[in-house]
Coordinates of C-alpha atoms and ligand atoms in Angstrom, one line a residue:
M1 CA 7.3 -19.9 30.4
N2 CA 9.2 -22.6 28.1
N3 CA 7.2 -21.8 25.5
R4 CA 8.1 -17.9 25.4
R5 CA 11.7 -18.8 26.1
G6 CA 11.6 -21.5 22.9
Y7 CA 10.0 -18.5 21.0
L8 CA 12.1 -15.9 21.8
P9 CA 15.2 -16.5 19.5
S10 CA 13.0 -17.4 16.6
Y11 CA 13.0 -13.2 16.6
G12 CA 16.6 -12.6 17.0
G13 CA 16.8 -12.4 21.1
T14 CA 18.6 -14.3 23.1
P15 CA 17.5 -15.6 26.3
Q16 CA 16.6 -13.7 29.5
R17 CA 18.5 -14.3 32.9
L18 CA 15.4 -14.5 35.5
P19 CA 16.8 -11.7 37.7
Q20 CA 18.3 -13.5 40.5
Q21 CA 16.7 -13.0 44.2
I22 CA 19.2 -11.3 46.6
V23 CA 18.9 -13.1 50.2
Q24 CA 20.3 -13.3 52.6
R25 CA 21.8 -17.2 54.3
G26 CA 24.9 -18.8 56.5
P27 CA 27.3 -21.1 55.5
L28 CA 25.8 -24.0 54.3
Q29 CA 22.5 -22.4 53.0
N30 CA 25.8 -20.7 50.8
Q31 CA 27.1 -23.9 49.8
Q32 CA 23.9 -25.2 49.0
Q33 CA 22.7 -22.2 46.9
Q34 CA 25.5 -22.2 45.0
Q35 CA 25.2 -25.9 43.7
Q36 CA 21.5 -24.9 43.1
W37 CA 23.0 -21.8 41.3
L38 CA 25.1 -24.0 39.5
R39 CA 22.0 -25.9 38.6
R40 CA 20.0 -23.4 37.4
D41 CA 23.1 -21.9 35.3
Q42 CA 23.7 -25.3 33.6
V43 CA 20.0 -25.9 33.0
E44 CA 19.6 -22.0 31.4
E45 CA 22.6 -22.9 29.2
E46 CA 20.6 -26.4 28.1
K47 CA 17.7 -24.2 27.1
R48 CA 19.5 -22.1 25.8
V49 CA 21.0 -24.7 23.3
T50 CA 17.5 -25.9 22.8
S51 CA 16.3 -22.2 22.0
E52 CA 19.3 -21.5 19.5
D53 CA 18.2 -25.3 18.0
A54 CA 14.4 -24.1 17.4
A55 CA 16.0 -20.8 16.5
S56 CA 18.1 -22.5 13.7
S57 CA 15.5 -24.8 12.6
S58 CA 12.6 -22.3 12.2
Q59 CA 14.7 -20.6 9.8
D60 CA 15.8 -24.6 8.3
W61 CA 12.5 -24.5 6.7
K62 CA 13.4 -22.1 4.5
A63 CA 17.0 -23.4 3.8
Q64 CA 14.8 -26.9 2.9
L65 CA 12.3 -25.4 0.5
K66 CA 11.9 -26.5 -3.1
I67 CA 12.2 -22.9 -5.1
P68 CA 11.1 -22.7 -8.9
P69 CA 14.1 -21.3 -10.6
K70 CA 12.9 -17.1 -10.8
D71 CA 11.1 -15.4 -13.0
S72 CA 13.5 -12.7 -14.2
R73 CA 10.9 -11.2 -17.1
Y74 CA 10.5 -7.5 -17.0
K75 CA 7.5 -6.4 -14.4
T76 CA 4.8 -3.6 -14.8
E77 CA 4.1 -1.5 -10.7
D78 CA 0.2 -3.7 -11.5
V79 CA 2.3 -6.0 -9.7
T80 CA 5.0 -4.3 -8.2
A81 CA 3.2 -0.9 -6.6
T82 CA 3.1 -2.7 -3.5
K83 CA 3.1 -1.3 0.5
G84 CA 6.3 -3.6 1.2
N85 CA 4.3 -6.9 2.7
E86 CA 5.8 -10.0 3.7
F87 CA 3.6 -13.5 3.3
E88 CA 5.4 -14.0 6.6
D89 CA 3.6 -11.0 8.0
Y90 CA -0.2 -12.5 8.0
F91 CA 0.8 -15.1 10.7
L92 CA -0.1 -17.8 8.2
K93 CA 0.4 -21.8 9.0
R94 CA 4.4 -22.4 8.3
E95 CA 3.4 -25.3 6.2
L96 CA 1.2 -22.8 4.1
L97 CA 3.4 -20.1 3.7
M98 CA 6.0 -23.2 2.4
G99 CA 3.7 -23.8 -0.4
I100 CA 3.4 -20.6 -1.2
Y101 CA 7.1 -19.6 -1.5
E102 CA 7.2 -23.4 -3.3
K103 CA 5.0 -21.9 -6.3
G104 CA 7.4 -19.1 -6.3
F105 CA 5.6 -16.4 -5.1
E106 CA 8.3 -14.1 -3.4
R107 CA 6.0 -11.8 -1.6
P108 CA 2.1 -10.6 -1.7
S109 CA 0.7 -9.1 -4.7
P110 CA -1.4 -5.7 -4.4
I111 CA -4.7 -7.8 -4.7
Q112 CA -3.4 -10.3 -1.8
E113 CA -1.8 -7.7 0.4
E114 CA -5.6 -5.6 0.5
S115 CA -7.4 -8.6 0.6
I116 CA -5.4 -11.5 3.3
P117 CA -5.6 -9.3 6.1
I118 CA -9.4 -9.0 6.0
A119 CA -10.3 -11.8 4.2
L120 CA -8.6 -13.1 7.4
T121 CA -10.8 -11.1 10.0
G122 CA -14.0 -12.6 8.8
S123 CA -15.2 -9.7 6.7
D124 CA -17.0 -10.0 3.4
I125 CA -15.3 -8.7 0.2
L126 CA -16.2 -7.6 -2.6
A127 CA -12.4 -6.5 -4.5
R128 CA -11.1 -5.3 -7.8
A129 CA -8.1 -5.5 -9.1
K130 CA -6.7 -6.2 -12.8
N131 CA -6.2 -8.9 -15.1
G132 CA -3.5 -11.2 -13.3
T133 CA -2.2 -10.1 -10.5
G134 CA -3.0 -12.2 -8.3
K135 CA -6.5 -12.2 -7.5
T136 CA -6.5 -15.9 -7.3
A137 CA -4.1 -16.2 -4.2
A138 CA -5.6 -13.5 -2.6
F139 CA -8.8 -15.4 -1.9
C140 CA -7.2 -18.8 -1.7
I141 CA -4.4 -17.8 0.8
P142 CA -6.9 -16.8 3.4
A143 CA -9.4 -20.1 2.9
L144 CA -6.7 -22.5 3.1
E145 CA -5.2 -20.4 6.1
K146 CA -8.8 -20.9 8.0
I147 CA -10.0 -24.5 7.0
D148 CA -9.7 -26.1 10.5
Q149 CA -7.4 -29.5 8.4
N150 CA -9.5 -31.9 11.8
N151 CA -12.9 -31.6 11.5
N152 CA -14.4 -33.3 8.2
V153 CA -16.6 -31.3 6.6
I154 CA -17.5 -28.6 3.6
Q155 CA -15.6 -25.2 5.3
V156 CA -15.3 -23.1 2.1
I157 CA -17.0 -23.1 -2.2
I158 CA -15.3 -21.2 -4.0
L159 CA -17.2 -20.8 -7.2
V160 CA -16.0 -19.9 -10.9
P161 CA -18.2 -19.5 -13.9
T162 CA -15.9 -22.5 -16.6
R163 CA -15.2 -25.5 -15.9
E164 CA -11.5 -25.5 -16.9
L165 CA -11.0 -22.0 -14.5
A166 CA -12.4 -24.9 -11.3
L167 CA -9.8 -27.3 -11.9
Q168 CA -7.3 -23.9 -12.8
T169 CA -8.5 -22.7 -9.0
A170 CA -8.6 -26.2 -7.8
Q171 CA -4.8 -26.6 -9.1
V172 CA -3.6 -23.5 -7.5
C173 CA -5.1 -24.3 -4.3
K174 CA -3.8 -27.9 -4.3
E175 CA -0.1 -26.3 -4.6
L176 CA -0.6 -23.6 -2.3
G177 CA -1.9 -25.8 0.4
K178 CA 0.4 -29.0 -1.1
H179 CA 2.4 -28.7 2.7
L180 CA -1.6 -29.2 4.5
K181 CA -3.9 -32.4 4.9
I182 CA -6.5 -29.8 2.9
Q183 CA -8.6 -32.4 1.0
I184 CA -9.8 -30.2 -2.3
M185 CA -13.3 -31.6 -4.2
V186 CA -13.3 -29.9 -8.2
T187 CA -17.0 -30.4 -9.4
T188 CA -18.5 -29.2 -12.6
G189 CA -20.8 -30.3 -14.7
G190 CA -19.8 -31.9 -17.6
T191 CA -19.0 -34.9 -15.6
S192 CA -20.0 -37.8 -14.1
L193 CA -22.3 -37.0 -10.6
K194 CA -21.7 -40.3 -9.2
D195 CA -18.0 -39.7 -8.8
D196 CA -19.1 -36.5 -7.3
I197 CA -21.4 -38.8 -5.3
M198 CA -19.1 -41.2 -4.5
R199 CA -16.2 -38.5 -3.2
L200 CA -18.0 -36.9 -1.7
Y201 CA -18.1 -40.4 1.5
Q202 CA -14.2 -39.5 2.0
P203 CA -13.4 -35.7 4.0
V204 CA -13.4 -33.0 1.4
H205 CA -12.3 -29.3 3.3
L206 CA -12.8 -27.4 -0.4
L207 CA -14.5 -27.6 -3.1
V208 CA -13.9 -25.9 -5.9
G209 CA -17.2 -25.7 -8.6
T210 CA -19.5 -24.0 -11.2
P211 CA -22.7 -22.8 -9.8
G212 CA -25.1 -25.8 -11.4
R213 CA -23.3 -29.0 -10.2
V214 CA -22.7 -28.0 -6.9
L215 CA -26.4 -26.5 -6.4
D216 CA -27.2 -29.7 -7.5
L217 CA -25.3 -31.7 -5.1
A218 CA -26.5 -28.8 -2.2
K219 CA -30.6 -30.0 -3.5
K220 CA -30.3 -33.6 -3.2
G221 CA -28.1 -33.5 0.2
I222 CA -25.2 -35.0 -0.9
C223 CA -23.0 -32.3 -0.1
N224 CA -23.6 -31.1 3.4
L225 CA -23.5 -27.0 3.6
K226 CA -23.8 -26.5 6.8
D227 CA -20.3 -25.6 7.8
C228 CA -19.9 -23.7 4.9
T229 CA -18.5 -20.6 5.8
M230 CA -16.8 -18.8 3.6
L231 CA -18.1 -18.9 -0.5
V232 CA -15.9 -17.2 -2.8
M233 CA -17.1 -16.0 -5.9
D234 CA -14.5 -15.9 -8.7
E235 CA -15.5 -13.8 -12.1
A236 CA -18.8 -11.9 -9.7
D237 CA -19.8 -10.7 -12.1
K238 CA -20.4 -13.5 -14.1
L239 CA -21.9 -15.5 -12.0
L240 CA -23.9 -12.6 -11.4
S241 CA -25.4 -12.6 -14.4
Q242 CA -28.9 -14.2 -15.9
E243 CA -26.8 -17.3 -16.7
F244 CA -25.9 -17.6 -13.2
Q245 CA -27.5 -15.7 -10.7
P246 CA -30.7 -17.7 -9.4
S247 CA -28.4 -20.9 -8.7
V248 CA -25.9 -19.2 -7.3
E249 CA -28.4 -17.2 -4.4
Q250 CA -30.1 -20.7 -3.7
L251 CA -27.0 -21.9 -3.4
I252 CA -26.1 -19.1 -0.6
G253 CA -29.2 -20.7 1.4
F254 CA -28.1 -23.9 1.8
L255 CA -24.8 -21.7 3.5
P256 CA -25.2 -20.9 7.5
P257 CA -26.6 -17.9 8.6
N258 CA -22.4 -16.9 9.8
R259 CA -21.3 -16.8 6.1
Q260 CA -18.5 -15.0 4.8
I261 CA -18.9 -13.9 1.3
L262 CA -15.8 -12.7 -0.7
L263 CA -16.6 -11.2 -4.5
F264 CA -13.5 -11.3 -6.7
S265 CA -12.8 -9.5 -10.5
A266 CA -11.5 -7.0 -12.6
T267 CA -14.7 -5.8 -13.5
F268 CA -17.7 -4.6 -11.3
P269 CA -20.9 -3.4 -14.0
V270 CA -24.0 -1.6 -11.6
T271 CA -25.5 -5.1 -11.3
V272 CA -23.4 -6.0 -8.9
K273 CA -24.3 -3.8 -6.6
E274 CA -27.8 -5.1 -5.9
F275 CA -26.7 -8.6 -4.9
K276 CA -24.0 -6.7 -2.6
D277 CA -27.2 -5.2 -1.2
K278 CA -29.0 -7.8 -0.4
F279 CA -26.5 -10.7 0.2
L280 CA -22.5 -8.8 2.2
R281 CA -22.8 -8.1 5.6
K282 CA -20.8 -4.9 6.6
S283 CA -18.9 -6.0 3.0
Y284 CA -15.1 -4.2 2.8
I285 CA -14.6 -2.6 -0.2
I286 CA -11.1 -2.8 -2.2
N287 CA -11.1 -1.2 -5.7
L288 CA -7.3 -1.5 -7.5
M289 CA -8.4 -0.7 -10.6
D290 CA -7.8 3.2 -10.9
E291 CA -7.4 2.2 -14.3
L292 CA -8.6 -0.3 -16.2
T293 CA -6.2 -2.2 -18.8
L294 CA -2.8 -3.4 -18.2
K295 CA 0.6 -1.1 -18.4
G296 CA 2.3 -4.1 -20.1
I297 CA -0.3 -4.5 -22.7
T298 CA 0.2 -2.9 -26.0
Q299 CA -3.1 -3.1 -27.7
Y300 CA -4.2 -2.6 -31.9
Y301 CA -5.9 -2.8 -34.0
A302 CA -6.3 -3.7 -38.3
F303 CA -8.5 -2.3 -40.2
V304 CA -9.7 -5.5 -42.6
E305 CA -13.3 -6.3 -44.2
E306 CA -14.1 -9.7 -44.0
R307 CA -12.5 -11.5 -45.8
Q308 CA -9.3 -10.4 -45.2
K309 CA -8.8 -12.1 -41.9
V310 CA -7.1 -15.5 -42.7
H311 CA -4.7 -13.6 -44.9
C312 CA -4.0 -11.0 -42.0
L313 CA -3.5 -13.4 -39.4
N314 CA -1.2 -14.8 -41.6
T315 CA 0.9 -12.2 -41.5
L316 CA 0.9 -11.4 -38.4
F317 CA 2.3 -15.1 -38.3
S318 CA 4.8 -14.3 -40.2
K319 CA 5.7 -11.2 -38.6
L320 CA 5.3 -11.5 -34.4
Q321 CA 6.8 -13.2 -32.2
I322 CA 4.9 -15.7 -30.4
N323 CA 5.6 -17.6 -28.0
Q324 CA 1.6 -18.5 -27.3
S325 CA -1.5 -17.0 -28.5
I326 CA -4.8 -17.1 -28.1
I327 CA -6.9 -16.3 -30.5
F328 CA -10.7 -15.3 -30.1
C329 CA -13.8 -16.0 -32.3
N330 CA -17.4 -14.9 -31.3
S331 CA -18.4 -18.3 -32.1
V332 CA -18.1 -21.9 -32.1
N333 CA -18.5 -22.6 -35.3
R334 CA -16.5 -19.7 -36.2
V335 CA -14.0 -21.5 -34.0
E336 CA -13.7 -24.6 -35.6
L337 CA -13.6 -23.3 -39.3
L338 CA -10.5 -20.7 -37.8
A339 CA -8.8 -23.5 -36.5
K340 CA -9.2 -25.1 -39.4
K341 CA -7.6 -22.8 -41.9
I342 CA -4.5 -21.7 -39.4
T343 CA -3.9 -25.5 -40.0
E344 CA -3.6 -25.1 -43.7
L345 CA -1.9 -21.9 -44.1
G346 CA 0.2 -24.2 -42.2
Y347 CA 0.6 -23.3 -38.5
S348 CA 0.2 -26.0 -35.3
C349 CA -2.8 -24.6 -34.2
F350 CA -5.4 -26.5 -30.9
Y351 CA -9.3 -25.1 -30.5
I352 CA -11.4 -25.1 -27.9
H353 CA -14.8 -24.7 -27.2
A354 CA -18.4 -25.2 -24.5
K355 CA -19.6 -27.3 -27.5
M356 CA -17.0 -30.1 -27.1
L357 CA -16.4 -33.3 -25.1
Q358 CA -15.5 -32.2 -21.7
S359 CA -12.7 -35.3 -22.1
H360 CA -11.4 -33.1 -25.2
R361 CA -11.9 -30.4 -23.4
N362 CA -9.7 -31.2 -20.2
R363 CA -6.8 -32.0 -23.0
V364 CA -6.2 -29.3 -25.3
F365 CA -6.7 -27.2 -22.2
H366 CA -3.5 -29.1 -20.5
D367 CA -1.8 -30.1 -23.9
F368 CA -1.7 -26.2 -24.4
R369 CA -0.8 -25.0 -21.3
N370 CA 2.4 -27.7 -21.1
G371 CA 2.8 -25.8 -24.9
A372 CA 2.4 -28.5 -26.5
C373 CA 1.2 -26.1 -28.7
R374 CA 2.0 -22.8 -30.4
N375 CA -1.8 -21.6 -31.1
L376 CA -5.0 -21.4 -29.8
V377 CA -8.4 -20.9 -31.0
C378 CA -11.6 -20.5 -28.8
S379 CA -15.1 -19.1 -27.9
D380 CA -15.0 -16.7 -25.0
L381 CA -14.7 -19.8 -23.0
F382 CA -11.5 -19.3 -22.0
T383 CA -11.8 -15.0 -21.8
R384 CA -12.0 -15.4 -18.2
G385 CA -9.3 -16.6 -15.6
I386 CA -8.1 -19.5 -17.8
D387 CA -4.1 -18.6 -16.5
I388 CA -1.1 -19.9 -19.0
Q389 CA 1.9 -17.5 -18.3
A390 CA 3.7 -18.1 -22.0
V391 CA 0.6 -16.1 -23.3
N392 CA 2.4 -13.0 -24.7
V393 CA -0.4 -12.7 -27.6
V394 CA -4.0 -12.6 -28.0
I395 CA -5.4 -11.9 -31.1
N396 CA -9.3 -11.0 -31.2
F397 CA -9.8 -12.4 -35.0
D398 CA -13.5 -11.1 -34.1
F399 CA -14.0 -8.3 -32.0
P400 CA -15.8 -8.3 -28.7
R401 CA -19.1 -6.6 -28.1
N402 CA -18.7 -4.9 -24.9
S403 CA -16.1 -4.1 -22.8
E404 CA -15.9 -6.6 -20.2
T405 CA -15.1 -9.5 -22.2
Y406 CA -12.4 -7.1 -24.8
L407 CA -11.1 -6.5 -20.3
H408 CA -10.8 -10.6 -20.0
R409 CA -9.5 -10.9 -23.0
V410 CA -6.7 -9.0 -23.9
G411 CA -5.7 -10.2 -19.8
R412 CA -5.0 -13.1 -21.4
S413 CA -1.7 -12.4 -21.8
G414 CA 0.9 -10.5 -19.9
R415 CA -0.1 -12.2 -16.6
F416 CA 1.7 -10.8 -12.7
G417 CA 2.2 -7.7 -15.1
H418 CA 4.5 -9.4 -18.0
L419 CA 4.8 -8.0 -21.2
G420 CA 2.0 -8.3 -24.0
L421 CA 0.3 -8.0 -27.4
A422 CA -2.9 -7.3 -28.1
V423 CA -4.2 -7.2 -31.2
N424 CA -7.6 -6.5 -33.3
L425 CA -8.8 -7.3 -36.2
I426 CA -11.5 -4.7 -37.0
T427 CA -14.2 -4.9 -40.4
Y428 CA -16.3 -1.8 -40.8
E429 CA -18.8 -2.3 -38.4
D430 CA -16.8 -3.1 -35.7
R431 CA -16.3 0.3 -35.5
F432 CA -18.2 1.6 -33.7
S433 CA -17.7 -0.8 -30.9
L434 CA -14.1 0.1 -31.2
Y435 CA -14.6 3.2 -30.6
R436 CA -17.7 3.1 -27.6
I437 CA -15.3 -0.2 -26.2
E438 CA -12.0 2.5 -26.1
Q439 CA -14.3 5.3 -24.1
E440 CA -15.6 2.9 -21.6
L441 CA -12.1 2.0 -20.5
G442 CA -10.5 4.8 -21.0
T443 CA -7.4 3.4 -23.1
E444 CA -5.7 4.0 -26.7
I445 CA -6.3 0.6 -29.4
K446 CA -3.8 2.0 -32.0
P447 CA -3.8 0.9 -35.3
I448 CA -0.9 -1.1 -36.1
P449 CA 2.2 -0.2 -37.6
P450 CA 4.3 -1.9 -40.3
Q451 CA 6.6 -3.0 -38.1
I452 CA 6.5 -4.5 -34.5
D453 CA 9.0 -3.4 -31.4
Q454 CA 10.0 -6.5 -30.3
A455 CA 10.5 -5.1 -26.5
I456 CA 7.7 -3.8 -26.1
Y457 CA 5.6 -7.3 -25.8
C458 CA 8.8 -9.9 -25.2
K459 CA 11.0 -8.6 -22.5
Ligands
LIG1 N1 2.5 -13.2 -5.3 C1 3.0 -13.5 -6.0 N2 4.4 -13.9 -7.1 C2 4.0 -14.1 -8.1 N3 3.5 -14.2 -9.2 C3 1.8 -14.7 -9.1 C4 1.4 -13.6 -6.8 N4 0.4 -13.7 -7.3 C5 0.2 -14.6 -8.0 N5 1.1 -15.4 -9.0 C6 0.9 -15.3 -10.5 O1 0.2 -14.7 -11.5 C7 -0.6 -15.2 -12.2 C8 -1.7 -14.6 -12.2 O2 -2.3 -14.3 -11.3 P1 -4.0 -15.1 -11.8 O3 -3.9 -16.1 -12.2 O4 -4.7 -15.0 -9.4 O5 -4.3 -13.8 -11.8 P2 -6.2 -12.9 -11.5 O6 -5.9 -11.8 -10.7 O7 -6.7 -13.8 -11.7 O8 -6.4 -12.9 -13.4 P3 -7.7 -13.1 -13.9 O9 -8.4 -11.0 -13.4 O10 -7.5 -13.1 -15.8 O11 -8.8 -13.9 -13.3 C9 -0.3 -16.3 -12.4 O12 0.4 -17.2 -13.1 C10 0.1 -16.5 -10.6 O13 0.5 -17.9 -10.2
LIG2 MG1 -8.9 -14.7 -11.2

């Protein structure tokens, strides 16, 4: 009863009085009774005051949050077309809600509205939503909600295809779970196995990693996955490519039978179906991609000869209003060569690819994210999942060979429904790929005009 009374006012109600029992009594009884009622009224009053305190303190937690400044940039329907849910509708732990609001999230994006309640019920999910629309929080929020922080075992694994994405995703989990006592560990190739072993002597509730390293730890018996009831596969189609699929399938063998599997990506080629049929039970399918490309990104191509590409890039640099840019090349070698050329032209640039030392990769990733440099030249290492809100221009210095790669690359700009620009340098050899990718994605890549209105990618 007390509990219920304590609760009522937080929904805006007032404490209700119990109905008075009417009984016939003599004069003495009456006096006693009156005193009793008096005392009762006093207690009721005290209770009312405490309940009101509870009510105001239940609002106080919101008033005390450290909310970051509002992002006033224009946002497209890709993130604004929601059902109008609030994060509070999902009955999440107060501490988790605090982390969500302090991350600057006001209300759930469309993919979050769809996935969070379903993931909380324990169903398997295959979810498809556009780049930059908040898939990470769509699985991190239910994962953090479901973890029992008093049970010191690994309860959730989040698998991703690259080390940088693992670091980024773990960071998102740490930020969202800032007020929870959930222990999060990142484990990827390119780091010391010994350090991971040492770390696993301490409690870990949530493991974020790349498939090879996580499997290695499981096989060696260093990480115990028998209580890991949730497996998230972000960029699921990439994790199911030949490169990763065998490791992923072996890893699933270490999980308990009651595990829940969540697959997320912006692209789900047919190859994913086989895995779904084999490993997912009564999966819930969410597909928010009736169209594939982002509404906020304008896509252009410039028809060039190979030897004109650097000159063309120079012209783009001088004409465009670049906040930050990512420039993609198709090989590690070309990344390094181009970065050198750009520096010679007098523009600042970093580069990153998978053949660099991990410590160096980490530094470049960290510094570019913090805005230490305007341009980043990279290989497909940065094609998927990397979220740098300041990037408003993506340049395909080399045109990609398939539409999935194209979609993910251009999706590095226009994050969370913001505006962005994608410029593709197209050689004679690329002309069929350009046509095919346009067809496959049902999108239009227009010839670049002499002048580009800043309003279409800088608002
Ligand atoms: N509810 C929200 N409100 C405001 N911003 C949000 C919300 N959810 C996510 N974001 C922000 O949107 C950006 C993109 O999110 P995220 O990286 O999860 O997208 P994604 O769907 O995983 O994209 P990709 O397909 O490229 O991996 C991030 O900077 C994130 O902080
Ligand atoms: Mg993502």
